[in-house]
């Protein structure tokens, strides 16, 4: 009888031990709840969204241990999508608050912006604020991945990608004119650095901006000195959205780049694909995520 009591006691202790072990494992699993928050400017064009989806998919495949979520920085676009399509996409602040609330502890925020302009710096402020209360509000690690064009290596890799994708259009006297967005922010100079790399590599690429310097006049000056047999317009933006469809490629609009350049006498075609369509860009952003999460 006494022996039985001991057995029961031992079994009981073993059960407690097992429970404790399970609890510790659960705690560990919880301690490692990893997330990646991708942050794009956003687009109101549903057909253009594939470029962003592709980056999301690549991040999911590349980082299977982390839950990947997407947010948009543009409130105007978020409201438009919600109104027109009933599709709710969070702002970075809301998305991070939800992740904190759901128990994520290790989060990498990855900017999908092209340059470190105003949108990126606003995002950095949000991340810094949450970083400053680290521990108290759940995240034990929070980091921010840089935009596409940050280090010199980034520019070289981007030039390499564009050469792979559009280099053939530059053969036989052709020139590719990229339309970037541009900004009043000092980071606008990033585009000039990109052009310098194109020139250095001898690529027949011209980069002009729809809302910044150099604008279409600058593009015309470069074209005049190159005298190309053919010009192909390509958006230098993650998605081929509103600017690409209207300001760049709208043949009906006499002020669009395609109309203006055709009027100048050039043989012009437009490619309605963003940098994020097709292979390459998603992988460059995955490298930035890896770098920001310290797993490099
Ligand atoms: Co714009």
mmCIF file of C-alpha atoms and ligand atoms in Angstrom:
data_model
loop_
_atom_site.group_PDB
_atom_site.id
_atom_site.type_symbol
_atom_site.label_atom_id
_atom_site.label_comp_id
_atom_site.label_asym_id
_atom_site.label_seq_id
_atom_site.Cartn_x
_atom_site.Cartn_y
_atom_site.Cartn_z
ATOM 1 C CA UNK A 1 0.000 0.000 0.000
ATOM 2 C CA UNK A 2 2.755 2.326 1.025
ATOM 3 C CA UNK A 3 4.655 1.438 -2.134
ATOM 4 C CA UNK A 4 1.570 2.365 -4.196
ATOM 5 C CA UNK A 5 1.394 5.765 -2.526
ATOM 6 C CA UNK A 6 5.003 6.419 -3.504
ATOM 7 C CA UNK A 7 4.257 5.394 -7.085
ATOM 8 C CA UNK A 8 1.284 7.746 -7.217
ATOM 9 C CA UNK A 9 3.409 10.532 -5.783
ATOM 10 C CA UNK A 10 6.173 9.923 -8.284
ATOM 11 C CA UNK A 11 3.711 9.743 -11.156
ATOM 12 C CA UNK A 12 2.185 12.977 -9.918
ATOM 13 C CA UNK A 13 5.581 14.659 -9.802
ATOM 14 C CA UNK A 14 6.371 13.386 -13.297
ATOM 15 C CA UNK A 15 3.077 14.822 -14.548
ATOM 16 C CA UNK A 16 3.880 18.190 -12.962
ATOM 17 C CA UNK A 17 7.300 18.030 -14.551
ATOM 18 C CA UNK A 18 5.766 17.299 -17.962
ATOM 19 C CA UNK A 19 3.312 20.151 -17.558
ATOM 20 C CA UNK A 20 6.106 22.500 -16.568
ATOM 21 C CA UNK A 21 8.071 21.356 -19.596
ATOM 22 C CA UNK A 22 5.090 21.965 -21.865
ATOM 23 C CA UNK A 23 4.567 25.391 -20.319
ATOM 24 C CA UNK A 24 8.220 26.256 -20.848
ATOM 25 C CA UNK A 25 7.996 25.124 -24.470
ATOM 26 C CA UNK A 26 4.858 27.176 -24.968
ATOM 27 C CA UNK A 27 6.571 30.173 -23.433
ATOM 28 C CA UNK A 28 9.541 29.651 -25.700
ATOM 29 C CA UNK A 29 7.288 29.406 -28.734
ATOM 30 C CA UNK A 30 5.589 32.587 -27.620
ATOM 31 C CA UNK A 31 8.929 34.209 -26.984
ATOM 32 C CA UNK A 32 9.798 33.552 -30.599
ATOM 33 C CA UNK A 33 6.718 34.866 -32.343
ATOM 34 C CA UNK A 34 8.313 36.451 -35.383
ATOM 35 C CA UNK A 35 6.752 38.870 -37.787
ATOM 36 C CA UNK A 36 7.631 40.819 -40.889
ATOM 37 C CA UNK A 37 5.660 43.922 -41.733
ATOM 38 C CA UNK A 38 6.050 45.078 -45.321
ATOM 39 C CA UNK A 39 5.293 48.733 -45.876
ATOM 40 C CA UNK A 40 4.442 49.997 -49.339
ATOM 41 C CA UNK A 41 3.178 53.381 -50.454
ATOM 42 C CA UNK A 42 0.230 51.498 -51.928
ATOM 43 C CA UNK A 43 -1.705 51.678 -55.169
ATOM 44 C CA UNK A 44 -5.351 52.207 -55.977
ATOM 45 C CA UNK A 45 -5.018 50.277 -59.257
ATOM 46 C CA UNK A 46 -6.107 46.665 -58.624
ATOM 47 C CA UNK A 47 -4.233 45.417 -61.734
ATOM 48 C CA UNK A 48 -1.022 46.985 -60.430
ATOM 49 C CA UNK A 49 -1.216 45.219 -57.086
ATOM 50 C CA UNK A 50 0.376 41.997 -58.393
ATOM 51 C CA UNK A 51 3.808 43.612 -58.042
ATOM 52 C CA UNK A 52 3.263 44.114 -54.308
ATOM 53 C CA UNK A 53 1.692 40.659 -53.870
ATOM 54 C CA UNK A 54 4.763 39.173 -55.438
ATOM 55 C CA UNK A 55 7.022 40.806 -52.830
ATOM 56 C CA UNK A 56 4.713 39.524 -50.060
ATOM 57 C CA UNK A 57 4.823 35.969 -51.493
ATOM 58 C CA UNK A 58 8.602 36.019 -51.826
ATOM 59 C CA UNK A 59 8.979 37.193 -48.211
ATOM 60 C CA UNK A 60 6.670 34.349 -47.059
ATOM 61 C CA UNK A 61 8.719 31.759 -48.934
ATOM 62 C CA UNK A 62 12.080 33.193 -47.873
ATOM 63 C CA UNK A 63 11.188 33.563 -44.178
ATOM 64 C CA UNK A 64 8.858 30.647 -43.320
ATOM 65 C CA UNK A 65 9.282 31.133 -39.545
ATOM 66 C CA UNK A 66 7.834 34.622 -39.657
ATOM 67 C CA UNK A 67 4.301 35.773 -40.307
ATOM 68 C CA UNK A 68 4.348 38.294 -43.130
ATOM 69 C CA UNK A 69 1.886 41.176 -43.192
ATOM 70 C CA UNK A 70 1.399 44.151 -45.492
ATOM 71 C CA UNK A 71 0.559 47.779 -44.778
ATOM 72 C CA UNK A 72 0.281 50.974 -46.855
ATOM 73 C CA UNK A 73 1.591 54.379 -45.850
ATOM 74 C CA UNK A 74 -0.805 56.349 -48.063
ATOM 75 C CA UNK A 75 -4.002 57.188 -46.184
ATOM 76 C CA UNK A 76 -5.638 58.464 -49.387
ATOM 77 C CA UNK A 77 -5.062 55.137 -51.134
ATOM 78 C CA UNK A 78 -6.120 53.110 -48.079
ATOM 79 C CA UNK A 79 -9.407 55.026 -47.862
ATOM 80 C CA UNK A 80 -10.017 54.739 -51.610
ATOM 81 C CA UNK A 81 -9.506 50.960 -51.592
ATOM 82 C CA UNK A 82 -11.743 50.547 -48.560
ATOM 83 C CA UNK A 83 -14.499 52.629 -50.172
ATOM 84 C CA UNK A 84 -14.295 51.146 -53.659
ATOM 85 C CA UNK A 85 -13.384 47.540 -52.953
ATOM 86 C CA UNK A 86 -14.177 47.020 -49.281
ATOM 87 C CA UNK A 87 -10.545 46.002 -48.868
ATOM 88 C CA UNK A 88 -9.033 47.120 -45.544
ATOM 89 C CA UNK A 89 -5.264 47.590 -45.506
ATOM 90 C CA UNK A 90 -3.738 48.863 -42.274
ATOM 91 C CA UNK A 91 -1.371 51.784 -41.870
ATOM 92 C CA UNK A 92 2.019 50.751 -40.411
ATOM 93 C CA UNK A 93 1.076 52.120 -36.978
ATOM 94 C CA UNK A 94 -2.179 50.141 -36.815
ATOM 95 C CA UNK A 95 -0.504 47.024 -38.189
ATOM 96 C CA UNK A 96 2.252 47.205 -35.556
ATOM 97 C CA UNK A 97 -0.256 47.848 -32.760
ATOM 98 C CA UNK A 98 -2.173 44.732 -33.812
ATOM 99 C CA UNK A 99 1.020 42.660 -33.939
ATOM 100 C CA UNK A 100 1.973 43.863 -30.481
ATOM 101 C CA UNK A 101 -1.495 43.005 -29.214
ATOM 102 C CA UNK A 102 -1.315 39.518 -30.753
ATOM 103 C CA UNK A 103 1.918 38.744 -28.943
ATOM 104 C CA UNK A 104 4.523 39.151 -31.670
ATOM 105 C CA UNK A 105 7.895 39.724 -30.041
ATOM 106 C CA UNK A 106 10.409 39.897 -32.867
ATOM 107 C CA UNK A 107 9.388 42.091 -35.768
ATOM 108 C CA UNK A 108 11.170 43.402 -38.839
ATOM 109 C CA UNK A 109 9.505 46.299 -40.613
ATOM 110 C CA UNK A 110 10.579 46.457 -44.250
ATOM 111 C CA UNK A 111 10.076 49.607 -46.280
ATOM 112 C CA UNK A 112 9.149 48.891 -49.902
ATOM 113 C CA UNK A 113 9.909 52.460 -50.899
ATOM 114 C CA UNK A 114 12.409 53.192 -53.667
ATOM 115 C CA UNK A 115 14.237 56.033 -51.918
ATOM 116 C CA UNK A 116 14.520 57.205 -48.305
ATOM 117 C CA UNK A 117 12.154 60.145 -48.772
ATOM 118 C CA UNK A 118 9.390 61.560 -46.614
ATOM 119 C CA UNK A 119 7.322 58.363 -46.465
ATOM 120 C CA UNK A 120 10.306 56.356 -45.273
ATOM 121 C CA UNK A 121 11.252 58.912 -42.614
ATOM 122 C CA UNK A 122 7.697 58.983 -41.283
ATOM 123 C CA UNK A 123 7.812 55.206 -41.046
ATOM 124 C CA UNK A 124 11.180 55.428 -39.280
ATOM 125 C CA UNK A 125 9.609 57.769 -36.682
ATOM 126 C CA UNK A 126 6.837 55.265 -35.998
ATOM 127 C CA UNK A 127 9.340 52.429 -35.622
ATOM 128 C CA UNK A 128 11.629 54.537 -33.392
ATOM 129 C CA UNK A 129 8.714 55.439 -31.135
ATOM 130 C CA UNK A 130 7.754 51.794 -30.657
ATOM 131 C CA UNK A 131 11.408 50.857 -30.266
ATOM 132 C CA UNK A 132 11.705 53.331 -27.383
ATOM 133 C CA UNK A 133 9.062 51.431 -25.384
ATOM 134 C CA UNK A 134 10.607 48.067 -26.239
ATOM 135 C CA UNK A 135 9.924 45.411 -23.632
ATOM 136 C CA UNK A 136 7.100 47.347 -21.973
ATOM 137 C CA UNK A 137 4.730 46.797 -24.851
ATOM 138 C CA UNK A 138 5.739 43.392 -25.995
ATOM 139 C CA UNK A 139 8.269 43.660 -28.801
ATOM 140 C CA UNK A 140 11.624 42.403 -27.643
ATOM 141 C CA UNK A 141 13.113 43.210 -31.037
ATOM 142 C CA UNK A 142 11.914 45.709 -33.603
ATOM 143 C CA UNK A 143 13.977 46.775 -36.593
ATOM 144 C CA UNK A 144 13.536 48.646 -39.834
ATOM 145 C CA UNK A 145 14.811 47.588 -43.254
ATOM 146 C CA UNK A 146 16.002 50.314 -45.618
ATOM 147 C CA UNK A 147 14.452 51.341 -48.975
ATOM 148 C CA UNK A 148 15.597 49.891 -52.293
ATOM 149 C CA UNK A 149 18.208 52.598 -52.928
ATOM 150 C CA UNK A 150 20.253 53.089 -49.782
ATOM 151 C CA UNK A 151 23.828 51.797 -50.013
ATOM 152 C CA UNK A 152 26.010 52.047 -53.117
ATOM 153 C CA UNK A 153 25.699 48.269 -53.395
ATOM 154 C CA UNK A 154 21.903 48.708 -53.582
ATOM 155 C CA UNK A 155 22.277 51.015 -56.589
ATOM 156 C CA UNK A 156 24.617 48.603 -58.322
ATOM 157 C CA UNK A 157 22.265 45.660 -57.737
ATOM 158 C CA UNK A 158 19.322 47.710 -59.020
ATOM 159 C CA UNK A 159 21.276 48.690 -62.148
ATOM 160 C CA UNK A 160 22.113 45.004 -62.612
ATOM 161 C CA UNK A 161 18.444 44.029 -62.329
ATOM 162 C CA UNK A 162 17.344 46.694 -64.826
ATOM 163 C CA UNK A 163 20.074 45.664 -67.216
ATOM 164 C CA UNK A 164 18.797 42.083 -67.050
ATOM 165 C CA UNK A 165 15.189 43.128 -67.560
ATOM 166 C CA UNK A 166 15.480 45.984 -70.025
ATOM 167 C CA UNK A 167 19.035 45.921 -71.371
ATOM 168 C CA UNK A 168 17.898 44.315 -74.636
ATOM 169 C CA UNK A 169 15.607 47.287 -75.342
ATOM 170 C CA UNK A 170 18.720 49.432 -75.321
ATOM 171 C CA UNK A 171 20.349 47.439 -78.124
ATOM 172 C CA UNK A 172 20.306 48.558 -81.761
ATOM 173 C CA UNK A 173 20.170 52.288 -80.987
ATOM 174 C CA UNK A 174 17.339 52.028 -78.494
ATOM 175 C CA UNK A 175 17.071 53.973 -75.257
ATOM 176 C CA UNK A 176 15.032 53.176 -72.148
ATOM 177 C CA UNK A 177 13.475 56.144 -70.362
ATOM 178 C CA UNK A 178 12.518 55.335 -66.784
ATOM 179 C CA UNK A 179 9.878 57.427 -65.058
ATOM 180 C CA UNK A 180 10.559 57.765 -61.331
ATOM 181 C CA UNK A 181 8.307 59.559 -58.891
ATOM 182 C CA UNK A 182 10.504 62.288 -57.393
ATOM 183 C CA UNK A 183 10.044 64.325 -54.249
ATOM 184 C CA UNK A 184 10.590 67.722 -52.610
ATOM 185 C CA UNK A 185 12.610 65.773 -49.976
ATOM 186 C CA UNK A 186 16.403 65.921 -50.167
ATOM 187 C CA UNK A 187 16.458 62.211 -50.979
ATOM 188 C CA UNK A 188 15.420 63.209 -54.510
ATOM 189 C CA UNK A 189 19.173 63.285 -55.250
ATOM 190 C CA UNK A 190 19.109 59.464 -55.051
ATOM 191 C CA UNK A 191 17.744 59.433 -58.595
ATOM 192 C CA UNK A 192 20.735 61.435 -59.820
ATOM 193 C CA UNK A 193 23.038 58.867 -58.194
ATOM 194 C CA UNK A 194 21.105 56.105 -59.975
ATOM 195 C CA UNK A 195 21.630 57.923 -63.288
ATOM 196 C CA UNK A 196 25.362 58.213 -62.547
ATOM 197 C CA UNK A 197 25.569 54.449 -62.077
ATOM 198 C CA UNK A 198 23.681 53.885 -65.358
ATOM 199 C CA UNK A 199 26.137 56.197 -67.121
ATOM 200 C CA UNK A 200 29.146 54.597 -65.482
ATOM 201 C CA UNK A 201 27.995 51.162 -66.638
ATOM 202 C CA UNK A 202 27.381 52.470 -70.145
ATOM 203 C CA UNK A 203 23.674 51.616 -70.022
ATOM 204 C CA UNK A 204 21.394 53.422 -72.513
ATOM 205 C CA UNK A 205 19.067 54.374 -69.661
ATOM 206 C CA UNK A 206 17.641 57.800 -68.826
ATOM 207 C CA UNK A 207 15.898 58.405 -65.510
ATOM 208 C CA UNK A 208 13.383 61.268 -65.353
ATOM 209 C CA UNK A 209 10.900 62.181 -62.636
ATOM 210 C CA UNK A 210 7.218 62.973 -62.745
ATOM 211 C CA UNK A 211 7.365 65.112 -59.582
ATOM 212 C CA UNK A 212 10.989 66.108 -59.211
ATOM 213 C CA UNK A 213 14.300 66.982 -60.885
ATOM 214 C CA UNK A 214 15.252 65.949 -63.545
ATOM 215 C CA UNK A 215 11.826 66.184 -65.188
ATOM 216 C CA UNK A 216 10.708 65.521 -68.763
ATOM 217 C CA UNK A 217 12.724 68.527 -69.996
ATOM 218 C CA UNK A 218 15.863 66.888 -68.662
ATOM 219 C CA UNK A 219 14.894 63.640 -70.394
ATOM 220 C CA UNK A 220 14.404 65.515 -73.688
ATOM 221 C CA UNK A 221 17.840 67.100 -73.412
ATOM 222 C CA UNK A 222 19.508 63.720 -72.920
ATOM 223 C CA UNK A 223 17.489 62.174 -75.756
ATOM 224 C CA UNK A 224 18.485 65.023 -78.065
ATOM 225 C CA UNK A 225 22.153 64.205 -77.523
ATOM 226 C CA UNK A 226 21.638 60.437 -77.912
ATOM 227 C CA UNK A 227 19.369 60.572 -80.999
ATOM 228 C CA UNK A 228 17.857 57.112 -80.340
ATOM 229 C CA UNK A 229 16.138 55.028 -83.017
ATOM 230 C CA UNK A 230 13.629 53.855 -80.484
ATOM 231 C CA UNK A 231 12.501 54.926 -76.998
ATOM 232 C CA UNK A 232 10.852 52.621 -74.458
ATOM 233 C CA UNK A 233 9.163 54.139 -71.421
ATOM 234 C CA UNK A 234 9.297 52.088 -68.214
ATOM 235 C CA UNK A 235 8.051 53.058 -64.740
ATOM 236 C CA UNK A 236 10.809 53.334 -62.114
ATOM 237 C CA UNK A 237 8.277 52.566 -59.391
ATOM 238 C CA UNK A 238 7.355 49.363 -57.573
ATOM 239 C CA UNK A 239 3.973 49.199 -59.318
ATOM 240 C CA UNK A 240 2.721 50.418 -62.679
ATOM 241 C CA UNK A 241 -0.023 52.469 -61.056
ATOM 242 C CA UNK A 242 -1.693 55.804 -61.659
ATOM 243 C CA UNK A 243 1.425 57.754 -62.737
ATOM 244 C CA UNK A 244 2.575 55.024 -65.111
ATOM 245 C CA UNK A 245 -0.843 54.583 -66.706
ATOM 246 C CA UNK A 246 -1.721 58.266 -66.978
ATOM 247 C CA UNK A 247 1.311 60.576 -66.828
ATOM 248 C CA UNK A 248 3.599 58.173 -68.651
ATOM 249 C CA UNK A 249 1.618 56.010 -71.069
ATOM 250 C CA UNK A 250 -1.751 57.645 -71.797
ATOM 251 C CA UNK A 251 -1.744 58.092 -75.577
ATOM 252 C CA UNK A 252 -4.908 60.216 -75.465
ATOM 253 C CA UNK A 253 -3.399 62.784 -73.105
ATOM 254 C CA UNK A 254 -1.284 65.318 -75.083
ATOM 255 C CA UNK A 255 0.772 66.060 -71.945
ATOM 256 C CA UNK A 256 1.725 62.463 -71.147
ATOM 257 C CA UNK A 257 5.359 61.498 -71.666
ATOM 258 C CA UNK A 258 4.489 59.174 -74.533
ATOM 259 C CA UNK A 259 2.571 61.905 -76.379
ATOM 260 C CA UNK A 260 5.193 64.595 -75.778
ATOM 261 C CA UNK A 261 8.084 62.386 -76.900
ATOM 262 C CA UNK A 262 6.187 61.152 -79.963
ATOM 263 C CA UNK A 263 5.508 64.770 -80.877
ATOM 264 C CA UNK A 264 9.263 65.363 -80.647
ATOM 265 C CA UNK A 265 9.561 62.783 -83.411
ATOM 266 C CA UNK A 266 10.702 59.731 -81.434
ATOM 267 C CA UNK A 267 9.409 56.216 -81.981
ATOM 268 C CA UNK A 268 8.049 55.553 -78.469
ATOM 269 C CA UNK A 269 6.499 52.536 -76.763
ATOM 270 C CA UNK A 270 5.569 52.112 -73.101
ATOM 271 C CA UNK A 271 5.916 49.105 -70.815
ATOM 272 C CA UNK A 272 3.199 48.956 -68.171
ATOM 273 C CA UNK A 273 5.090 46.883 -65.666
ATOM 274 C CA UNK A 274 6.371 48.077 -62.316
ATOM 275 C CA UNK A 275 9.824 47.212 -60.985
ATOM 276 C CA UNK A 276 8.087 44.708 -58.714
ATOM 277 C CA UNK A 277 6.519 42.797 -61.624
ATOM 278 C CA UNK A 278 8.550 39.776 -62.637
ATOM 279 C CA UNK A 279 11.639 38.499 -60.904
ATOM 280 C CA UNK A 280 14.289 40.391 -59.037
ATOM 281 C CA UNK A 281 12.917 43.245 -56.961
ATOM 282 C CA UNK A 282 11.336 40.986 -54.339
ATOM 283 C CA UNK A 283 14.691 39.249 -53.878
ATOM 284 C CA UNK A 284 16.466 42.591 -53.371
ATOM 285 C CA UNK A 285 13.938 43.476 -50.649
ATOM 286 C CA UNK A 286 14.393 40.014 -49.096
ATOM 287 C CA UNK A 287 18.104 40.859 -48.767
ATOM 288 C CA UNK A 288 17.148 44.043 -46.919
ATOM 289 C CA UNK A 289 14.862 42.078 -44.571
ATOM 290 C CA UNK A 290 17.691 39.637 -43.859
ATOM 291 C CA UNK A 291 20.042 42.499 -43.107
ATOM 292 C CA UNK A 292 17.523 44.266 -40.837
ATOM 293 C CA UNK A 293 16.735 41.080 -38.890
ATOM 294 C CA UNK A 294 20.431 40.522 -38.285
ATOM 295 C CA UNK A 295 20.355 37.087 -39.917
ATOM 296 C CA UNK A 296 23.083 37.853 -42.389
HETATM 297 CO CO1 LIG B 1 2.442 61.056 -57.104
#
